[in-house]
C-alpha positions as YAML, in Angstrom:
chain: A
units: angstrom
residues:
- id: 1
  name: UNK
  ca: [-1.58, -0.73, 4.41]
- id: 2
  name: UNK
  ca: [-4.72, -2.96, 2.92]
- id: 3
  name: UNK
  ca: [-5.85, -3.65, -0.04]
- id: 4
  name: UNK
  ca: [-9.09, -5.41, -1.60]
- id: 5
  name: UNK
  ca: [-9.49, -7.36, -5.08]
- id: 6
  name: UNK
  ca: [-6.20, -6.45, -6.27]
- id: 7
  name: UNK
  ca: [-2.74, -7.64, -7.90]
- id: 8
  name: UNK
  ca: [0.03, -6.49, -6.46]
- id: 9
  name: UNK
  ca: [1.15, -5.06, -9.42]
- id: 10
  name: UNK
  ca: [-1.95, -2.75, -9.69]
- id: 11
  name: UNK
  ca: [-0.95, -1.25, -5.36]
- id: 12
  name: UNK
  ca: [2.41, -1.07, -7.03]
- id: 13
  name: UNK
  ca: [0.92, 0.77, -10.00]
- id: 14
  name: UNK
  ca: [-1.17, 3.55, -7.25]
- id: 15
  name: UNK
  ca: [1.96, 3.80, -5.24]
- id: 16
  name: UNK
  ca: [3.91, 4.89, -8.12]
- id: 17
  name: UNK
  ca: [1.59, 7.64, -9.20]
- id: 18
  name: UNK
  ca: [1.39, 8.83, -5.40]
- id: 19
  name: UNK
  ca: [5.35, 8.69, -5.31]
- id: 20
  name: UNK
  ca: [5.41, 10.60, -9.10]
- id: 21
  name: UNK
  ca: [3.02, 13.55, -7.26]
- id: 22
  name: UNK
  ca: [5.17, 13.68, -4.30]
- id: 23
  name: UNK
  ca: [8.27, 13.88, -6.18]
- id: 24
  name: UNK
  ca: [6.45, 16.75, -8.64]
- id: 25
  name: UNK
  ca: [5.58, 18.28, -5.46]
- id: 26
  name: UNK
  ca: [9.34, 18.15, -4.10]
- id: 27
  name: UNK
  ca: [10.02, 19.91, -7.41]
- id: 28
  name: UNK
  ca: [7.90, 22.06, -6.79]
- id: 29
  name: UNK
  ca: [6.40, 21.59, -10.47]
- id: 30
  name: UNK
  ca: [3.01, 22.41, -10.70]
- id: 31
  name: UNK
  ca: [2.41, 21.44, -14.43]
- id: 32
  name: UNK
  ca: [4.58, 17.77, -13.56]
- id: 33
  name: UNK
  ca: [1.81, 17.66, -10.72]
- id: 34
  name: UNK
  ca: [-1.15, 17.85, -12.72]
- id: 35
  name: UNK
  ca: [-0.47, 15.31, -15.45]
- id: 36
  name: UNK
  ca: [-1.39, 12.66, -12.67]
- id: 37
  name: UNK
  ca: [-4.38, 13.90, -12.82]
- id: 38
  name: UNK
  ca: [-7.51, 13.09, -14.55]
- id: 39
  name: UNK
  ca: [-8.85, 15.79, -17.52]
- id: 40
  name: UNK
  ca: [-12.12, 16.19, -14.98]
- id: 41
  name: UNK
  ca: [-10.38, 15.43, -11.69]
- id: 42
  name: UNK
  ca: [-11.79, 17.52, -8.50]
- id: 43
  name: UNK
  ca: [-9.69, 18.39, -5.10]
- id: 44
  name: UNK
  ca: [-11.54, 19.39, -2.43]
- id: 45
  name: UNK
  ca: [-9.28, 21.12, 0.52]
- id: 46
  name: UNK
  ca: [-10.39, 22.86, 3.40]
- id: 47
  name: UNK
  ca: [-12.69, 25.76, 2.06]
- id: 48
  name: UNK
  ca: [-11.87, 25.16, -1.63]
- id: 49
  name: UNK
  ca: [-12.88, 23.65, -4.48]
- id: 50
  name: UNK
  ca: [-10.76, 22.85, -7.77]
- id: 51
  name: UNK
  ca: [-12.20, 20.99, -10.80]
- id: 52
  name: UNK
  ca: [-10.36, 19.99, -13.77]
- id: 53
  name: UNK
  ca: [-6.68, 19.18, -14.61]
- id: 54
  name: UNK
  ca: [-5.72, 23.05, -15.48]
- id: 55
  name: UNK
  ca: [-6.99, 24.41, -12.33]
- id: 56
  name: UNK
  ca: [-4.99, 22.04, -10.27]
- id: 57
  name: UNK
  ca: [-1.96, 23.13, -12.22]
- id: 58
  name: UNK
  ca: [-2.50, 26.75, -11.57]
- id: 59
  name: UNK
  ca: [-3.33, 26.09, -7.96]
- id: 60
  name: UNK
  ca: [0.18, 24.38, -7.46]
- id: 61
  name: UNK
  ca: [1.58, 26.40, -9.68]
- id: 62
  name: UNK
  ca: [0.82, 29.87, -7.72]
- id: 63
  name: UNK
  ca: [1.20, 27.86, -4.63]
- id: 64
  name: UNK
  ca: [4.88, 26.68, -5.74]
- id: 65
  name: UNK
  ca: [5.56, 30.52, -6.84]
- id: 66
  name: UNK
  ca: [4.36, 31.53, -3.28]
- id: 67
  name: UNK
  ca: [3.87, 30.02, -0.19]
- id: 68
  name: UNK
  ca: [4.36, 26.79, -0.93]
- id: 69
  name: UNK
  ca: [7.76, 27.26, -2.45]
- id: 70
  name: UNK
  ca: [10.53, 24.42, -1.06]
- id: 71
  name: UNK
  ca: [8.00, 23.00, 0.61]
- id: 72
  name: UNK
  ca: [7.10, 18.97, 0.37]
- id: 73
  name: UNK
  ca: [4.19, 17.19, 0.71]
- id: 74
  name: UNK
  ca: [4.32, 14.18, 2.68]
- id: 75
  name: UNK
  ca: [1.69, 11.15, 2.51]
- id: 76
  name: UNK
  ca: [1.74, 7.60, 4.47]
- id: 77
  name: UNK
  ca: [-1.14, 5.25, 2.83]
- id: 78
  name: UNK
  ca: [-3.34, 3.72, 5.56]
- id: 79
  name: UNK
  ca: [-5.56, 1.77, 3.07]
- id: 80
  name: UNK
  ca: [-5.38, 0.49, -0.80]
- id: 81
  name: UNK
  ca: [-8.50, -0.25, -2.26]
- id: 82
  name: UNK
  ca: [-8.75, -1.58, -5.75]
- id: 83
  name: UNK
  ca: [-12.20, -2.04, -6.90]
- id: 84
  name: UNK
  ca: [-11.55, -2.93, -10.74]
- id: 85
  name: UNK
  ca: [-10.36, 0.20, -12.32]
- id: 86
  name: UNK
  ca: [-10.60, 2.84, -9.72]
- id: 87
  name: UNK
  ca: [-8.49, 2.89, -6.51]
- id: 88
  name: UNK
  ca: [-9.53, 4.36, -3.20]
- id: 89
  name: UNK
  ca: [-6.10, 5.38, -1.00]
- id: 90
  name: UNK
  ca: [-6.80, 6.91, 2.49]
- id: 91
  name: UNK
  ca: [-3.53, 8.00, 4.18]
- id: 92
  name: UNK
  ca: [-2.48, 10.34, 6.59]
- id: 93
  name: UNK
  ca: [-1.01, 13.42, 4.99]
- id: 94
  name: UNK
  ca: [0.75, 17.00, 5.57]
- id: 95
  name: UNK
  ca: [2.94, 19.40, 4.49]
- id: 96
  name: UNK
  ca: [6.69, 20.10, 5.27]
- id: 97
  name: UNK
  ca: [7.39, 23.45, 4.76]
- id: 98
  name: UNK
  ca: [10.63, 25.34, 3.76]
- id: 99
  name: UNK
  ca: [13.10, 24.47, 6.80]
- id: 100
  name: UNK
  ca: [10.76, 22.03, 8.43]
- id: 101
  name: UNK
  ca: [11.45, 18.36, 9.66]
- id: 102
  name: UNK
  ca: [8.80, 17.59, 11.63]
- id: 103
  name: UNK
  ca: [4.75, 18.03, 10.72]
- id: 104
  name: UNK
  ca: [2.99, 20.04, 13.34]
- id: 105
  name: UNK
  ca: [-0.28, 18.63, 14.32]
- id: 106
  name: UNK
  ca: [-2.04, 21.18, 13.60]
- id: 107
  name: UNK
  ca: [-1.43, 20.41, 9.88]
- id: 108
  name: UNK
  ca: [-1.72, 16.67, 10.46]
- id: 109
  name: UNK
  ca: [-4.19, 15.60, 7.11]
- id: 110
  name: UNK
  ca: [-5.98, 12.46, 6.46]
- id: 111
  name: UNK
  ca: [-6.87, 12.56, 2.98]
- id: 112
  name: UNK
  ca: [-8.57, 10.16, 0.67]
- id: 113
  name: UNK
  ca: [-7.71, 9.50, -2.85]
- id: 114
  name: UNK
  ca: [-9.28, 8.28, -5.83]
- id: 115
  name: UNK
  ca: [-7.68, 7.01, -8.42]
- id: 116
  name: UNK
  ca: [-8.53, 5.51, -12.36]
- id: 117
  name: UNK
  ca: [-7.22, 3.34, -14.31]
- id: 118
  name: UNK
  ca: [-6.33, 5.12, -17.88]
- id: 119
  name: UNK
  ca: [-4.77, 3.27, -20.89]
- id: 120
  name: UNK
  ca: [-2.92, 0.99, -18.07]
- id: 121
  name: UNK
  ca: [-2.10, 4.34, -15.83]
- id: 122
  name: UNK
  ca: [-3.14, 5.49, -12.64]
- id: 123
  name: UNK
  ca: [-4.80, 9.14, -12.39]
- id: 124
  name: UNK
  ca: [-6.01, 10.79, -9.46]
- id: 125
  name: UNK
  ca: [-9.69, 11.62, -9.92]
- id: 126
  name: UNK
  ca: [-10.69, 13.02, -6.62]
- id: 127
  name: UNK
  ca: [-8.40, 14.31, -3.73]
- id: 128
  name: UNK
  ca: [-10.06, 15.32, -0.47]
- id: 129
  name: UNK
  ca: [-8.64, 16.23, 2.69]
- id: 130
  name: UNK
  ca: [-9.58, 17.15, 6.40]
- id: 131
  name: UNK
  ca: [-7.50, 17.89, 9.69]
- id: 132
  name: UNK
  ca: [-6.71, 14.90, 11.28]
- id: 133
  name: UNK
  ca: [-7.14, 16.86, 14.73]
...
């Protein structure tokens, strides 16, 4: 992991909101998930488009209810970038499913990340992600 222009408290402060969405994630709490994000955040999968805070809670949240339910998400940071108060995180991402304890590479991820600093908290802003294969 790198990082640019920062304190290690603010990498520590990016981490923790990354660990705080995988843990809402392993709860499988879609509302929990959302509240790291940003009001006017987008997320940008593979043929999708969400914008806003709400729709990224109802996206988890149906995905949670459905196929996504005991699942985890799983994310390994290649790069920290702090440029003042926005981060940029690329990392190499997946998800576990139900029963799983491996990643298949078909469903290998890098994604990139950007996050804002918000009355001294991180929020994601923008999440994009694209096979890694």
């Amino acid at each position: 992991m790198t990082s640019t222009t920062d304190t290690s408290s603010d990498v520590a402060g990016v981490q923790d909101t990354l660990d705080q969405v995988y843990q809402a994630w392993a709860d499988n709490d879609g509302a929990a998930f959302a509240e790291l994000y940003a009001d006017d955040a987008t997320v940008v999968l593979p043929g999708t488009y969400y914008q806003g805070k709400k729709a990224v809670a109802q996206h988890m949240g149906s995905g949670f209810a459905g196929p996504l339910k005991g699942s985890r998400g799983i994310d390994e940071p290649l790069s920290i970038r702090i440029l003042g108060d926005t981060a940029i995180v690329v990392s190499r991402a997946g998800i576990l499913m139900a029963g799983e304890d491996s990643l298949p590479a078909e469903r290998e991820r890098y994604a990139t990340w950007v996050l804002t600093r918000r009355a001294d908290r991180w929020l994601v802003a923008a999440y994009a992600n694209a096979p890694a294969h």
